[in-house]
Amino acid sequence: MTTAPPESRDRIYRSPMALIGGFLLLVIIGWLGIDAVVSGTGRTPWLALAALILVLPLVIAFTLRPAVFANDDRLRIRNPFRVIVVPWGEVEMFRSGYSNEVFVKSGGKYQLWAIPVSLRGRKKAARQSARQTAGGGSGRGLGMFGGGMQGGGFGGGTPVPEGPTRAETDKIMDDLRETLETRGAAKTSQGEVAVRWAYEIVGPAVAGAVLLAILVAVG
């Protein structure tokens, strides 16, 4: 009897600044909202409760939730309102401009919310690379992953510097491109793209919006 090979462990990519900002926002909003619910008078507690139900899921969706999971078989993208699972065999290419995106062979395009482009990081890397080149450092590129037009070209923004000095998010995109190159043709990397809506986020946010609209309408 043959057994299926164990699934490889996910590499998880997230934005540390988004996590920190999301945590601070939740603390501030929670503190103000709970204070209004407990200490408010008249309709204030109900309005505050409805606002909390609306705002908290949205803050979580855009800060704490986004993540990219990559293993040898597939790429799983957890965006604010959707989860997209893309086998490597279905990935057409990655593109970095003002945002990082993945294109699939069926024609779809999905943004990688958890890997935001840092124009400041690119400028810093470009300055460091220029200093290294001026000082006799290696200016050699990283092959297909190091050029300023990698992954199908950029839609604007600061060019990605060649050489070993690169912005952190560009290094992550290099890693994903390398995985695509090595695993795109593997048998276990074939399949269809699957998209699931995050109803655990959408549901409470819609409920909070409806409740808030009713409270405002009835005066």
Short mmCIF file of C-alpha atoms in Angstrom, two decimals, residues 123-135 137-139 161-166:
data_model
loop_
_atom_site.label_atom_id
_atom_site.label_comp_id
_atom_site.label_asym_id
_atom_site.label_seq_id
_atom_site.Cartn_x
_atom_site.Cartn_y
_atom_site.Cartn_z
CA LYS A 123 15.06 53.69 -1.97
CA LYS A 124 17.18 52.73 1.03
CA ALA A 125 18.30 49.51 -0.69
CA ALA A 126 19.07 51.45 -3.88
CA ARG A 127 21.25 53.93 -1.94
CA GLN A 128 23.10 51.11 -0.18
CA SER A 129 23.62 49.29 -3.47
CA ALA A 130 24.95 52.48 -5.07
CA ARG A 131 27.40 52.99 -2.18
CA GLN A 132 28.57 49.39 -2.48
CA THR A 133 29.11 49.80 -6.21
CA ALA A 134 30.94 53.09 -5.75
CA GLY A 135 33.11 51.49 -3.08
CA GLY A 137 31.24 46.22 -3.97
CA SER A 138 29.59 43.67 -6.15
CA GLY A 139 27.03 45.19 -8.51
CA PRO A 161 17.93 47.59 -7.08
CA GLU A 162 20.10 44.78 -8.37
CA GLY A 163 22.63 42.99 -6.22
CA PRO A 164 22.55 41.62 -2.67
CA THR A 165 21.09 44.77 -1.10
CA ARG A 166 17.33 44.64 -1.53
#
